[in-house]
Coordinates of C-alpha atoms in Angstrom, one line a residue:
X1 CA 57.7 44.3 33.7
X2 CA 58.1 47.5 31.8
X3 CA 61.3 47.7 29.3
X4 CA 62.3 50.9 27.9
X5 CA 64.6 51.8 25.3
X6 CA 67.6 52.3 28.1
X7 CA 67.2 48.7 28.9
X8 CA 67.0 47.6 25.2
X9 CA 70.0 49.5 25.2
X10 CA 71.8 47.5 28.0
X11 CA 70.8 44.2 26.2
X12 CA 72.4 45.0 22.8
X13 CA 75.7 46.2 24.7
X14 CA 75.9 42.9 26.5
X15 CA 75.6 40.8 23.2
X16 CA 71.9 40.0 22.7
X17 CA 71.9 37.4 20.0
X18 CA 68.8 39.3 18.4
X19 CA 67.1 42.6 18.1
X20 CA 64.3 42.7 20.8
X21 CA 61.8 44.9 19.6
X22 CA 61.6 45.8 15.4
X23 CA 63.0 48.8 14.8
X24 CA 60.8 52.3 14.1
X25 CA 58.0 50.8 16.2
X26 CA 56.9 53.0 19.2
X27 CA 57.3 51.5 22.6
X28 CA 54.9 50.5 24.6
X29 CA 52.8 48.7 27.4
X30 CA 51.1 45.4 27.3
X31 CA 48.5 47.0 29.2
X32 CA 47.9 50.2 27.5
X33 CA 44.9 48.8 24.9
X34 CA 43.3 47.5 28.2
X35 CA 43.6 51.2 29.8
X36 CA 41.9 52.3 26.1
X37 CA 39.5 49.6 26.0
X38 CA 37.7 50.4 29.0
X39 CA 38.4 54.2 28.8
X40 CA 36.1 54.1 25.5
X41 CA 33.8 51.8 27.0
X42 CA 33.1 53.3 30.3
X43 CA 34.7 50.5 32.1
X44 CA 36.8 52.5 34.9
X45 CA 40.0 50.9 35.6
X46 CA 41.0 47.2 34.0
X47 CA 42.4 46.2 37.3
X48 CA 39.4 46.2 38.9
X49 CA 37.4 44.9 36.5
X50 CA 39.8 42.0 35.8
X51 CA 39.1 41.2 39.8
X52 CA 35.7 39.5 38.3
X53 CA 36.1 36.7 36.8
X54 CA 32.9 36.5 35.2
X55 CA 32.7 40.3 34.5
X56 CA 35.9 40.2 32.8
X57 CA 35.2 36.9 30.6
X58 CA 32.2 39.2 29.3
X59 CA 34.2 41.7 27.6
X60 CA 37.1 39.2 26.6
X61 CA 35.7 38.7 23.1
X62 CA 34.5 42.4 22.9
X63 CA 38.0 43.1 23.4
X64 CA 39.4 41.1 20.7
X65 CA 37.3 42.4 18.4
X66 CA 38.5 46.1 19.4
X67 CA 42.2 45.5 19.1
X68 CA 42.0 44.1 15.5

């Protein structure tokens, strides 16, 4: 589920015992890298790639190593 800064924003008013995201770091998707991952690899979309099991344990260490 996707949570912006207006929800972040909701938390903290109702008394959130601790900051949920660090401060000055840019929001953003836990899907996004796998959109850029297969963007620069040719992939097409993650979704359906991810609908192979065996396709999608192929690129699972390629991945890692492109995130780090």
């Amino acid at each position: 589920t996707w949570r912006d800064a207006a929800w972040q924003s909701v938390v903290s008013e109702m008394g959130s015992a601790r900051e949920l995201r660090p401060s000055r770091r840019r929001w953003m998707k836990w899907e996004a890298p796998l959109r850029r991952f297969c963007a620069a690899n040719g992939l097409g979309q993650w979704t359906e790639l991810a609908e192979n099991r065996e396709q999608w344990a192929e690129y699972a260490d390629h991945f890692r190593a492109w995130i780090t």
